PDB file of C-alpha atoms in Angstrom:
ATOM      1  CA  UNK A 151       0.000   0.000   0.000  1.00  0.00           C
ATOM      2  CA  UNK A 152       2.777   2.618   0.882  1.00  0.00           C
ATOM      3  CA  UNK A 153       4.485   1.810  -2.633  1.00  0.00           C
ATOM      4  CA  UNK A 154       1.277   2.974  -4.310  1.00  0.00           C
ATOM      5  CA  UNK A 155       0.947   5.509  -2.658  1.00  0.00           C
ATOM      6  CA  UNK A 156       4.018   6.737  -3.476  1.00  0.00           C
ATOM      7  CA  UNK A 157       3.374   6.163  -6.965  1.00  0.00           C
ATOM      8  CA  UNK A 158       0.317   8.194  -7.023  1.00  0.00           C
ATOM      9  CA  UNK A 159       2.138  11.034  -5.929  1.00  0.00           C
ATOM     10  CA  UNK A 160       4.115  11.059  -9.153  1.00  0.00           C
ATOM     11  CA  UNK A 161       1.202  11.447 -11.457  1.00  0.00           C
ATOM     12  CA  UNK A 162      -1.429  13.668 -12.340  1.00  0.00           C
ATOM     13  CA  UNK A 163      -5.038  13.174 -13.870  1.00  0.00           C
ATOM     14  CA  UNK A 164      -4.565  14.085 -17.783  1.00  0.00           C
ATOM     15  CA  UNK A 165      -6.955  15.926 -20.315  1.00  0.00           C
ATOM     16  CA  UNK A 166      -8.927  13.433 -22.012  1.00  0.00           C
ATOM     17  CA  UNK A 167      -8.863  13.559 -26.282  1.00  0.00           C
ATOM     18  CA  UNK A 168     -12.412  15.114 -25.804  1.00  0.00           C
ATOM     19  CA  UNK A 169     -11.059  17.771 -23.155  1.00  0.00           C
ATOM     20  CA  UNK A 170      -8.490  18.641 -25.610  1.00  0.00           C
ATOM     21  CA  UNK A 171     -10.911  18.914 -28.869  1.00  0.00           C
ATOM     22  CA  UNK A 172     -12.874  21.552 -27.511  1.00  0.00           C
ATOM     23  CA  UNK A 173     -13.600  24.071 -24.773  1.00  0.00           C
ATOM     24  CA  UNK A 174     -16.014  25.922 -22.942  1.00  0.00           C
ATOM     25  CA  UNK A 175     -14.308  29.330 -24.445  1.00  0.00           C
ATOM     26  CA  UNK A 176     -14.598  27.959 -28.349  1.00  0.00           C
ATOM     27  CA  UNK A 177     -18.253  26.465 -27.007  1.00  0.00           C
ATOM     28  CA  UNK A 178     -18.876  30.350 -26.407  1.00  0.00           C
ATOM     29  CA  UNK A 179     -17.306  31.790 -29.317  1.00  0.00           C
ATOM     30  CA  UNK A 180     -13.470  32.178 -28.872  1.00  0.00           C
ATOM     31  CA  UNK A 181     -10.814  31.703 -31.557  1.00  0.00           C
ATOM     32  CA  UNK A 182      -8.262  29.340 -30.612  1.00  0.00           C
ATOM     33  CA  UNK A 183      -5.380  31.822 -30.918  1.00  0.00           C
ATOM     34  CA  UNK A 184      -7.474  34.201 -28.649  1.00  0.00           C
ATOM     35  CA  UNK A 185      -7.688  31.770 -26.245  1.00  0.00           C
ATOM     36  CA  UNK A 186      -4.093  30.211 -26.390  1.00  0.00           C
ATOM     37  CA  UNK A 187      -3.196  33.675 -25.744  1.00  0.00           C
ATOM     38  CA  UNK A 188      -5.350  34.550 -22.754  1.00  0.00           C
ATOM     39  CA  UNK A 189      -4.221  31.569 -21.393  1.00  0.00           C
ATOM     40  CA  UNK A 190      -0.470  32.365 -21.132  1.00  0.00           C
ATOM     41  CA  UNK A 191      -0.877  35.726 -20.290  1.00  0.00           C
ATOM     42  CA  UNK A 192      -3.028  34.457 -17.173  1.00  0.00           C
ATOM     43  CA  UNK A 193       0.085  31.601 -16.710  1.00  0.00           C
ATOM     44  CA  UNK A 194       2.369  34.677 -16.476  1.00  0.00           C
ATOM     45  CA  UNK A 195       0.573  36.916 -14.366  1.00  0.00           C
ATOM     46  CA  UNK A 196       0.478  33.818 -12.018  1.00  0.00           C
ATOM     47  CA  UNK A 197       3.865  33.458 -12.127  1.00  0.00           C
ATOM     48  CA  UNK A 198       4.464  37.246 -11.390  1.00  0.00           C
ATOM     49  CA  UNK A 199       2.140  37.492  -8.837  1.00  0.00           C
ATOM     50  CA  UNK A 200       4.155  34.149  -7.108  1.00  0.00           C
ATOM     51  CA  UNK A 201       7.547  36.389  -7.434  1.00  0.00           C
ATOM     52  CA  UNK A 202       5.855  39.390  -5.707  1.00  0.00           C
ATOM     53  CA  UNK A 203       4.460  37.347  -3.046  1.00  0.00           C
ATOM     54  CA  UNK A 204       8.191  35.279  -2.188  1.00  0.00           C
ATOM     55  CA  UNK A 205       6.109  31.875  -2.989  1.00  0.00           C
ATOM     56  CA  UNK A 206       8.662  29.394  -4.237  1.00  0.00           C
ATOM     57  CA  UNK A 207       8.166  27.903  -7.719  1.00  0.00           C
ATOM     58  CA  UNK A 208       6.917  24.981  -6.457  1.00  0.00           C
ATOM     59  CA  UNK A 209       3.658  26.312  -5.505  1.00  0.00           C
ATOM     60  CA  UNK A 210       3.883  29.134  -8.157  1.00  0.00           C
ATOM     61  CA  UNK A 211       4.196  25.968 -11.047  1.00  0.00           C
ATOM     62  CA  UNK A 212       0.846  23.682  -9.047  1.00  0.00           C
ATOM     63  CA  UNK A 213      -1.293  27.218  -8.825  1.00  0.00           C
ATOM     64  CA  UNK A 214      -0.485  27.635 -12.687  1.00  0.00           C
ATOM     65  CA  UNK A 215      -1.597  23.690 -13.702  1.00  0.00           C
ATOM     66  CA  UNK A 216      -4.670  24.441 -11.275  1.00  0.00           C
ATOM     67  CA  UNK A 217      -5.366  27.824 -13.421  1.00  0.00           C
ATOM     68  CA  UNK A 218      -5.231  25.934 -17.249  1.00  0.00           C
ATOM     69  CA  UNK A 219      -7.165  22.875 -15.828  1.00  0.00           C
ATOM     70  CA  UNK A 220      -9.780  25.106 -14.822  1.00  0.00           C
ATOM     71  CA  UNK A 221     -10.288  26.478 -18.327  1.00  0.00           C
ATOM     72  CA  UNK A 222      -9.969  22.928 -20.380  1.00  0.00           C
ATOM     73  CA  UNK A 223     -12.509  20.552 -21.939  1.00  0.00           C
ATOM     74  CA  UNK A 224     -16.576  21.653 -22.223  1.00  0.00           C
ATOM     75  CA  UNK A 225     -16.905  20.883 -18.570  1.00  0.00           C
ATOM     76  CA  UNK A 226     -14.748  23.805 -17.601  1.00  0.00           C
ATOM     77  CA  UNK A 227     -15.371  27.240 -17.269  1.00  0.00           C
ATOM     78  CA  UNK A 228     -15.018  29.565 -20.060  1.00  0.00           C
ATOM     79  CA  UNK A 229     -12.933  33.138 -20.295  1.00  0.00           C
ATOM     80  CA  UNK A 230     -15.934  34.638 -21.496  1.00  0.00           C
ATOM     81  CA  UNK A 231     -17.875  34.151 -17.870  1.00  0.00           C
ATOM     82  CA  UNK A 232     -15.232  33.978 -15.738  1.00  0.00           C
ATOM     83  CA  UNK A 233     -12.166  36.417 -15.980  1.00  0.00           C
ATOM     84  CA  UNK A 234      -8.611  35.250 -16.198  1.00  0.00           C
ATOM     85  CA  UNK A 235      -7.716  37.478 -13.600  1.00  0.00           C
ATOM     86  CA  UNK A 236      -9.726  36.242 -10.772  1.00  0.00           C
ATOM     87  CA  UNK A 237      -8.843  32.844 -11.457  1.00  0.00           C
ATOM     88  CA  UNK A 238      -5.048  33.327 -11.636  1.00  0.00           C
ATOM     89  CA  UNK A 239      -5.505  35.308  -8.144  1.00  0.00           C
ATOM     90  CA  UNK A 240      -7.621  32.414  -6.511  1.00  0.00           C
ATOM     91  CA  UNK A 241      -5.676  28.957  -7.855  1.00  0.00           C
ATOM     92  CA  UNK A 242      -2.301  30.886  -6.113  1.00  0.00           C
ATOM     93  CA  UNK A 243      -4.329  31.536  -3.018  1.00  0.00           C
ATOM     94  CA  UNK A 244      -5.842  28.401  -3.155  1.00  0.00           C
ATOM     95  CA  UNK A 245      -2.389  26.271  -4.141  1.00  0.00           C
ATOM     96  CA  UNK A 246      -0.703  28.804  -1.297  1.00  0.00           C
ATOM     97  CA  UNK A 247      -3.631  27.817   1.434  1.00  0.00           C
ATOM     98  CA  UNK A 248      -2.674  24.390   1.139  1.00  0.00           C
ATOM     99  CA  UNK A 249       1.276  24.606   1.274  1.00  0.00           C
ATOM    100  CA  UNK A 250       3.388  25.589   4.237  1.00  0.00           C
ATOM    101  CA  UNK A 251       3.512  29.387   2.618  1.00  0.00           C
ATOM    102  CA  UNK A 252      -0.114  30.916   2.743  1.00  0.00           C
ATOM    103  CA  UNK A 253      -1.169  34.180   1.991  1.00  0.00           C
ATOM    104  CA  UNK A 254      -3.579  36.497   3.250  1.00  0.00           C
ATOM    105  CA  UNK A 255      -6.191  37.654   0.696  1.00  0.00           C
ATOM    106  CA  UNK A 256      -5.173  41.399   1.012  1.00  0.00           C
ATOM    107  CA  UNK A 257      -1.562  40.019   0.501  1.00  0.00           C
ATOM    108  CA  UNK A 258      -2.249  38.665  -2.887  1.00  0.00           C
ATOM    109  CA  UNK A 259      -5.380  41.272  -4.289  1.00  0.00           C
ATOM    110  CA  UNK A 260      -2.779  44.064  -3.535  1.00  0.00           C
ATOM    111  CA  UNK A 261      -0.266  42.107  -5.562  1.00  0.00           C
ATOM    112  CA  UNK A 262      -2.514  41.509  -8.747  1.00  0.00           C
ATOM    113  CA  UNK A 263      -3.891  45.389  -8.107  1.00  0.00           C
ATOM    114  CA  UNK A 264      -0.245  46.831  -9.056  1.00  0.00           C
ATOM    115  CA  UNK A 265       0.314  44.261 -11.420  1.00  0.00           C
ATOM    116  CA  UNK A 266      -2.769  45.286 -13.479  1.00  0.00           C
ATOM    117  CA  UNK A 267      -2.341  48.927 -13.228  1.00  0.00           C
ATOM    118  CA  UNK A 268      -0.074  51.585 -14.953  1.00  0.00           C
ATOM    119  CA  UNK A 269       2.610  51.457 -12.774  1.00  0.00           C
ATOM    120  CA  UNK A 270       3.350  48.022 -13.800  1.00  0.00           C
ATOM    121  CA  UNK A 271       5.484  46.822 -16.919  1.00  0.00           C
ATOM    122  CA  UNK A 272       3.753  43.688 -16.712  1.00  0.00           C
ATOM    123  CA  UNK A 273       0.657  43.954 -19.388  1.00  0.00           C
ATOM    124  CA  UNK A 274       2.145  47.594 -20.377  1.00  0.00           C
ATOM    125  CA  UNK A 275       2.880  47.673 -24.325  1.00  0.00           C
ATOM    126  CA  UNK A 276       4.943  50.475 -23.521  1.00  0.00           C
ATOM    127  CA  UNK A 277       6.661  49.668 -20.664  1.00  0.00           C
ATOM    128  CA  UNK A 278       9.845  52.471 -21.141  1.00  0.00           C
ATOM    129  CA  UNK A 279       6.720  55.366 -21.247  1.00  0.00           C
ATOM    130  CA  UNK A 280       6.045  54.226 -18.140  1.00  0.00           C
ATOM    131  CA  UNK A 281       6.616  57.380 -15.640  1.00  0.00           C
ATOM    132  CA  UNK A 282       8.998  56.620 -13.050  1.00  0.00           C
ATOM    133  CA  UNK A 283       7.430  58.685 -10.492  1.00  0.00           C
ATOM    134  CA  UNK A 284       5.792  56.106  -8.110  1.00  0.00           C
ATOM    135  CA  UNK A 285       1.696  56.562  -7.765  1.00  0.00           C
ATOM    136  CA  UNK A 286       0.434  54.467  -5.086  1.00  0.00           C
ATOM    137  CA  UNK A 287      -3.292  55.874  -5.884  1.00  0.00           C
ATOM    138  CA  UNK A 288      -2.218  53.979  -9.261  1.00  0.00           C
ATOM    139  CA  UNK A 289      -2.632  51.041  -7.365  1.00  0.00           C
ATOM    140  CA  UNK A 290      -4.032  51.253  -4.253  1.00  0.00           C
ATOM    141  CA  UNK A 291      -7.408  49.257  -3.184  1.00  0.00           C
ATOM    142  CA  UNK A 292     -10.036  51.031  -1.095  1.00  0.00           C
ATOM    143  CA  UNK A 293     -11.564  49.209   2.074  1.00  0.00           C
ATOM    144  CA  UNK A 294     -14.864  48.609  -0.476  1.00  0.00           C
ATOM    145  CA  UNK A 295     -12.626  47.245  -3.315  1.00  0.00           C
ATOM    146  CA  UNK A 296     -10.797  45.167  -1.376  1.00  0.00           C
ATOM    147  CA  UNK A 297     -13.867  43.284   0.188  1.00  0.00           C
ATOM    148  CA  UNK A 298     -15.712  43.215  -3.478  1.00  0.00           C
ATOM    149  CA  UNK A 299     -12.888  41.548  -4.448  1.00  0.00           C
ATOM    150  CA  UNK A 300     -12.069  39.491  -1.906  1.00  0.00           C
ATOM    151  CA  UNK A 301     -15.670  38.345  -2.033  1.00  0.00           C
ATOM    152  CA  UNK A 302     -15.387  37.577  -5.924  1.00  0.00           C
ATOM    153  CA  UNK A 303     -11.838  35.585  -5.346  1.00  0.00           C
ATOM    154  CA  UNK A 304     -13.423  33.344  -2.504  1.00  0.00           C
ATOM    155  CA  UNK A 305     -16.001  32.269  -5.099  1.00  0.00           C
ATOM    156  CA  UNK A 306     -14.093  31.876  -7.589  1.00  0.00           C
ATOM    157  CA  UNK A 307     -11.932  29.501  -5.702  1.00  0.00           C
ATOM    158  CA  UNK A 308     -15.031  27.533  -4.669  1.00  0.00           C
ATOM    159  CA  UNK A 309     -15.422  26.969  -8.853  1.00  0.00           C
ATOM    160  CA  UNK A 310     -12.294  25.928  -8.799  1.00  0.00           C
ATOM    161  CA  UNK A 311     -12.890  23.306  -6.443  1.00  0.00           C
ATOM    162  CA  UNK A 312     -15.889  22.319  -7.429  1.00  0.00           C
ATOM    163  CA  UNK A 313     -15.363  22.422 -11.497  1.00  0.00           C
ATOM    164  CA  UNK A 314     -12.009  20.159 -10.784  1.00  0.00           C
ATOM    165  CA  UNK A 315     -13.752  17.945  -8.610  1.00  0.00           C
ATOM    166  CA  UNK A 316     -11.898  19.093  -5.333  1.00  0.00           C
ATOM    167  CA  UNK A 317      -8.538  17.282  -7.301  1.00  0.00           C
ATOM    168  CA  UNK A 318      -6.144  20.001  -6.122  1.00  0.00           C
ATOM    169  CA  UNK A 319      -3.004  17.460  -5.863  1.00  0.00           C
ATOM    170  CA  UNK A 320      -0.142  18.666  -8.688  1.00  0.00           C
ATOM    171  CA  UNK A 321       2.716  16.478  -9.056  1.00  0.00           C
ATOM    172  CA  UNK A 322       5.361  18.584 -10.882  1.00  0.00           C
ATOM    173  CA  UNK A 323       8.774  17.201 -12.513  1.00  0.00           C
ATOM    174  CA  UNK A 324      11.264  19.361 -10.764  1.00  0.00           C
ATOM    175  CA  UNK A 325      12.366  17.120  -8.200  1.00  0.00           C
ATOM    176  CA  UNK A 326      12.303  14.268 -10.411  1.00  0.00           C
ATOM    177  CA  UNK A 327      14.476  15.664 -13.073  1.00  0.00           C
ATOM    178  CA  UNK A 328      17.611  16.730 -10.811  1.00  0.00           C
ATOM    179  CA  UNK A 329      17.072  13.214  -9.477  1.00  0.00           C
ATOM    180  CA  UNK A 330      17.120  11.923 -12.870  1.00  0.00           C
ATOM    181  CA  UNK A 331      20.453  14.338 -13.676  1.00  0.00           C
ATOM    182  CA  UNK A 332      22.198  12.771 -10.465  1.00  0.00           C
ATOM    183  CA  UNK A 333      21.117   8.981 -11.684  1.00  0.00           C
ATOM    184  CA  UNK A 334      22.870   9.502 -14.825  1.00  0.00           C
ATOM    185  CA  UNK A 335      25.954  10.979 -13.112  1.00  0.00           C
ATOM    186  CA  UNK A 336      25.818  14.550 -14.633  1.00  0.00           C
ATOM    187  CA  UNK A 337      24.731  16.168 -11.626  1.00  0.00           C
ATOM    188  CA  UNK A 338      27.709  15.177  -9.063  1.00  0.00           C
ATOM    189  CA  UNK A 339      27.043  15.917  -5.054  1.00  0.00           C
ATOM    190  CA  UNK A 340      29.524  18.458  -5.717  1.00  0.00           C
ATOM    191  CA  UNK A 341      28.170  20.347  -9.188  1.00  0.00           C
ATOM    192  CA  UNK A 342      30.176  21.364 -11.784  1.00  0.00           C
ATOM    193  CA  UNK A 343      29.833  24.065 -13.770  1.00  0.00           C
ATOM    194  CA  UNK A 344      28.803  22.249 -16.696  1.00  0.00           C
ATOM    195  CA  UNK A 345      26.854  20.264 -14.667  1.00  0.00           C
ATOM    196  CA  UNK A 346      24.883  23.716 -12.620  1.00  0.00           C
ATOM    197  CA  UNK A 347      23.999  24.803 -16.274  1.00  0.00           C
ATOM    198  CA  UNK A 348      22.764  21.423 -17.107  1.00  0.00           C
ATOM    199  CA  UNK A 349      20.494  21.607 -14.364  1.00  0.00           C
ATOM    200  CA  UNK A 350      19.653  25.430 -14.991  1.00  0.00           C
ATOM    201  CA  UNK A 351      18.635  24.792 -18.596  1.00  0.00           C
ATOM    202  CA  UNK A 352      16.480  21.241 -17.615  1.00  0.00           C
ATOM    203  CA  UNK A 353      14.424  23.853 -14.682  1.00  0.00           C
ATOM    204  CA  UNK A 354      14.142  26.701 -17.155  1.00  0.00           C
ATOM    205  CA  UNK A 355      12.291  24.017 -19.641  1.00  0.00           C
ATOM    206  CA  UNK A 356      10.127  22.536 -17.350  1.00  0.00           C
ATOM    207  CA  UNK A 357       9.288  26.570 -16.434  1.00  0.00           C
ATOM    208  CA  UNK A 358       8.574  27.432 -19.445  1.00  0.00           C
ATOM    209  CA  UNK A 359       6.254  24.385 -20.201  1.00  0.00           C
ATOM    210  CA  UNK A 360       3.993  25.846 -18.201  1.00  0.00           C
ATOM    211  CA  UNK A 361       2.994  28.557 -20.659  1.00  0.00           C
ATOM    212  CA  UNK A 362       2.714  25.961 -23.558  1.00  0.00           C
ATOM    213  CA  UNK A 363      -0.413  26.506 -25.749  1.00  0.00           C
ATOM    214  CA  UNK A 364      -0.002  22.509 -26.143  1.00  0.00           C
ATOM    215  CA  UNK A 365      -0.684  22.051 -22.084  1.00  0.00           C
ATOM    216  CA  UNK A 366       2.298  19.825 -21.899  1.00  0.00           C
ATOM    217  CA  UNK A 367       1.373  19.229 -18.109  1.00  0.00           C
ATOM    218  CA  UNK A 368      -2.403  18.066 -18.895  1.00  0.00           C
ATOM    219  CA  UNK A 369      -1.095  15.720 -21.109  1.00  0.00           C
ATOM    220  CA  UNK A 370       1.609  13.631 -19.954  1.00  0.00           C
ATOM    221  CA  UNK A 371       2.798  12.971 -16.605  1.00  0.00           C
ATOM    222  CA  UNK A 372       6.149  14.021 -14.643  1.00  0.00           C
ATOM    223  CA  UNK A 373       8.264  11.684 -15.422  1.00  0.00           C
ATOM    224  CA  UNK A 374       8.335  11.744 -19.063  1.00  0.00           C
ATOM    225  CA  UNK A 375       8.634  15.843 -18.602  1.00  0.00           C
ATOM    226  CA  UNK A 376      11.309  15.603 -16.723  1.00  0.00           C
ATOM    227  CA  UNK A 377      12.967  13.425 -19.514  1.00  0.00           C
ATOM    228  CA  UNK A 378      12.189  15.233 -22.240  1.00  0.00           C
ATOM    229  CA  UNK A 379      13.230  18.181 -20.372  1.00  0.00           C
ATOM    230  CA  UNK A 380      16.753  16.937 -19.459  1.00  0.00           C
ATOM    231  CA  UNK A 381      17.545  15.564 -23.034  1.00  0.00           C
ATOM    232  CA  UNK A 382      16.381  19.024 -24.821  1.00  0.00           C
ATOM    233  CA  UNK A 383      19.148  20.737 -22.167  1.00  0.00           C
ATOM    234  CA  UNK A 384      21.796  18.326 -22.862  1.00  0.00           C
ATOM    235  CA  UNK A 385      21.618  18.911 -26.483  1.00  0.00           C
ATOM    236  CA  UNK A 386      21.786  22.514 -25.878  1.00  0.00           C
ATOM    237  CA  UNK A 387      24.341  22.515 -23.520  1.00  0.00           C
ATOM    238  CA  UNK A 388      26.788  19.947 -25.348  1.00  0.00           C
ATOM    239  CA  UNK A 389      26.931  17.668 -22.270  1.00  0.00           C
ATOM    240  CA  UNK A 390      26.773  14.165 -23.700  1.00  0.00           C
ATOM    241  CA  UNK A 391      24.881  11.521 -21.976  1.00  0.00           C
ATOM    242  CA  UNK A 392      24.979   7.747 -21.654  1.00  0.00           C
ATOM    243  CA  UNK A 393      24.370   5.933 -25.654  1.00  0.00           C
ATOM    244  CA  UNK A 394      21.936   3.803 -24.586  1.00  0.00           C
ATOM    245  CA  UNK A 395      18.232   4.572 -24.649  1.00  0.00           C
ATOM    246  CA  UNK A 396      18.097   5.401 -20.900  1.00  0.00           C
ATOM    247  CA  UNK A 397      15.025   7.498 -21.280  1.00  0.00           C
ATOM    248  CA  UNK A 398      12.921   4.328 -21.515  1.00  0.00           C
ATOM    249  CA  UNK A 399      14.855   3.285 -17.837  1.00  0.00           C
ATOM    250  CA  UNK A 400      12.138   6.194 -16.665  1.00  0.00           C
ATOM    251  CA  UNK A 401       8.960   5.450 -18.328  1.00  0.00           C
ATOM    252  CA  UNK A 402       9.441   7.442 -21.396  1.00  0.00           C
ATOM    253  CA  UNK A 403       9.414   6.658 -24.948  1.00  0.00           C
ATOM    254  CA  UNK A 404      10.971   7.520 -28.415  1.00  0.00           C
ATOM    255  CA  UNK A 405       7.437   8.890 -29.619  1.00  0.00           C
ATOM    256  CA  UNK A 406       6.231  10.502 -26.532  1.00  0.00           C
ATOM    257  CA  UNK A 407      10.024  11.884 -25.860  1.00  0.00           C
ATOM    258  CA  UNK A 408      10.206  13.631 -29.275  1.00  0.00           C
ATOM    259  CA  UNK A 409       6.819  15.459 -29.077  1.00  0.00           C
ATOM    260  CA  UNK A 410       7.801  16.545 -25.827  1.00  0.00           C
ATOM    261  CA  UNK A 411      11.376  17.971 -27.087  1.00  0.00           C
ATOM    262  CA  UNK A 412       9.554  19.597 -30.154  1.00  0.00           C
ATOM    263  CA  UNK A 413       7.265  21.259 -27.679  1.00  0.00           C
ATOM    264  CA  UNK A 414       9.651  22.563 -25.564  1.00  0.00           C
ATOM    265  CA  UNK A 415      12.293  23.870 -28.182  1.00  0.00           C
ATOM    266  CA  UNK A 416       9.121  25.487 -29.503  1.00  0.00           C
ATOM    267  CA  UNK A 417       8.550  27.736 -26.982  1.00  0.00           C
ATOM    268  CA  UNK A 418      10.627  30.447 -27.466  1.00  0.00           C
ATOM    269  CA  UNK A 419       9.377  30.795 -31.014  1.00  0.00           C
ATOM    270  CA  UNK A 420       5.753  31.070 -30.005  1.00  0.00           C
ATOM    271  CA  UNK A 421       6.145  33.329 -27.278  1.00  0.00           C
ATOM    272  CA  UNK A 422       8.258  35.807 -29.004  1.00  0.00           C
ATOM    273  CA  UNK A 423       5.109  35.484 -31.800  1.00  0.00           C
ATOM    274  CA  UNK A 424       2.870  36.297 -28.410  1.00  0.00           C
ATOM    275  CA  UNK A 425       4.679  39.416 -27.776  1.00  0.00           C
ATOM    276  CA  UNK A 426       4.822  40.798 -31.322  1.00  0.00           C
ATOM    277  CA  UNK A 427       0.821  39.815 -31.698  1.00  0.00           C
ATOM    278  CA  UNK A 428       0.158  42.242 -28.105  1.00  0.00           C
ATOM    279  CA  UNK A 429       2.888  44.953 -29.094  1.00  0.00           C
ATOM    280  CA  UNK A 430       0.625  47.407 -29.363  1.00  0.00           C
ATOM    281  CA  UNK A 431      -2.256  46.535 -26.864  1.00  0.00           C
ATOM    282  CA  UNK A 432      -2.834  44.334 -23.589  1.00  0.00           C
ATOM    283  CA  UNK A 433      -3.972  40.725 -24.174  1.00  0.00           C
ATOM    284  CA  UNK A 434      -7.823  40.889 -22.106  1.00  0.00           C
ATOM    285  CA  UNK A 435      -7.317  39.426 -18.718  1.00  0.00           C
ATOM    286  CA  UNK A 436     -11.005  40.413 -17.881  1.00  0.00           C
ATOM    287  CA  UNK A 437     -14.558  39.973 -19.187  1.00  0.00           C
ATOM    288  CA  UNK A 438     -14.855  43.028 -20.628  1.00  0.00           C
ATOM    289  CA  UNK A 439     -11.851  43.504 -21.965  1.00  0.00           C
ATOM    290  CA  UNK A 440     -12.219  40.419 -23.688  1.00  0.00           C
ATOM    291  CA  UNK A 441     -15.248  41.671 -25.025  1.00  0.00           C
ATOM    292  CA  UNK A 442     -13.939  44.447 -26.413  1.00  0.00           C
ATOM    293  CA  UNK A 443     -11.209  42.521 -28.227  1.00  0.00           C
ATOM    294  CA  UNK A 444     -13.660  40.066 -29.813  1.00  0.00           C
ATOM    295  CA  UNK A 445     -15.661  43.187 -31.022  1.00  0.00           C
ATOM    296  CA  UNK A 446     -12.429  44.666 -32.489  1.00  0.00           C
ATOM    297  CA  UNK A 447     -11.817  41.426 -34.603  1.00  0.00           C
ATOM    298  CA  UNK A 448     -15.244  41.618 -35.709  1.00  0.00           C
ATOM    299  CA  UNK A 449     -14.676  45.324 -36.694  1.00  0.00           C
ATOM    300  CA  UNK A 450     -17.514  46.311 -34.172  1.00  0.00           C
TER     301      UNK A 450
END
């Protein structure tokens, strides 16, 4: 029984072909590009919020796999009803909650207030006209905002629980890759410095996952992300590993290893095609700015 358990712990419930097909967002009338996009612009304001609020990635990566599950298949909620915003604010207070790290809910609306106003380079298309006089008032939430949206975030969190049938466990690939690095003796108990960029470059992959429009983590589990992840680095890198097929040693193989790589090497492509798409205006991170940018494509 405890060997099963352990196992359990390593994987994660995956996106089912008819999850993955469709969505409650294209169900209401969102393009798939529209959507991809919203999607990683909620992944990073989730991760920014984590920095601002000291959370370590850990619970940073689980709060963004809670906010793209919540979004995925017809059975989950749809950016047109419920904003991106509110959900990236309530799976990190909800992921936090649960950890040994939680976080007030004034802690984390104050965050995602100065995140989403003009002070912030974060959604700013202009981010050197920012002023660099600091406005607080820019930012700041009044005793009646603060409990409107502290109301709204509590609810929201509820959805989440309820629309992902109270499965808040996240197993993430982290862990297992360095373990994986030190198994095939190129992370030593006293690192090199090939061996500290090795590791570097496998983390910074697995990060950036995260954000891909292919939801790499609702489709296969940790273990073959965490090999996909460390052979992609390698080749980078120019550290050469063992000839063999050692993947398969870990549950991974060819096929599933090479659309991994090809997703992950992929990355910096597509976001760099993200940024040039929103150079000149914010990606909608709220209901009504999403409406207005669905009116705008219909020349409304």
């Amino acid at each position: 029984m405890a060997v099963s358990a352990q196992l359990l712990t390593l994987s994660n419930p995956l996106a089912t072909p008819d999850e993955l097909t469709t969505s409650s967002s294209q169900l209401d009338g969102l393009s798939v590009d529209l959507e991809n996009s919203i999607r990683y612009t909620g992944a990073l304001l989730t991760q920014a919020a984590g920095i601002l609020l000291r959370l370590p990635q850990e619970i940073i990566s689980q709060a963004i796999v809670t906010f793209t599950r919540f979004y995925v298949g017809p059975e989950g909620d749809s950016f047109r009803v419920r904003a991106a915003k509110d959900v990236s604010a309530a799976a990190i207070y909800m992921t936090a909650k649960i950890s040994f790290q939680p976080q007030s809910t004034r802690s984390i609306l104050n965050v995602y207030a100065y995140l989403l106003s003009s002070q912030s380079r974060f959604l700013n298309p202009n981010p050197d006209g920012i002023s660099k006089e600091v406005d607080p008032g820019a930012y700041y939430l009044t005793e009646g905002d603060y409990l409107s949206q502290r109301s709204r975030m509590l609810v929201t969190e509820s959805l989440i629980l309820r629309t992902l049938s109270f499965t808040t466990h996240v197993s993430l690939p982290h862990h297992l890759a360095l373990t994986y690095l030190q198994t095939l003796g190129t992370l030593p108990s006293v690192p090199t410095g090939p061996s500290k960029i090795l590791a570097r470059r496998t983390l910074a992959h697995l990060n950036s996952a995260l954000l891909s429009p292919q939801l790499l983590y609702l489709t296969h589990q940790p273990p073959a992300l965490a090999v996909a992840a460390i052979y992609l680095a390698a080749r980078e890198v120019g550290v050469k590993l063992v000839n063999r097929e050692w993947w398969e040693v870990f549950d991974a193989d060819r096929e599933e290893l090479g659309f991994l790589v090809v997703g992950m090497g992929s990355m910096a492509g597509w976001v760099e095609e993200e940024r040039e798409k929103w150079a000149e205006r914010t990606c909608p991170l709220t209901v009504e700015e999403l409406e207005v940018e669905i009116g705008r494509r219909k020349g409304i």
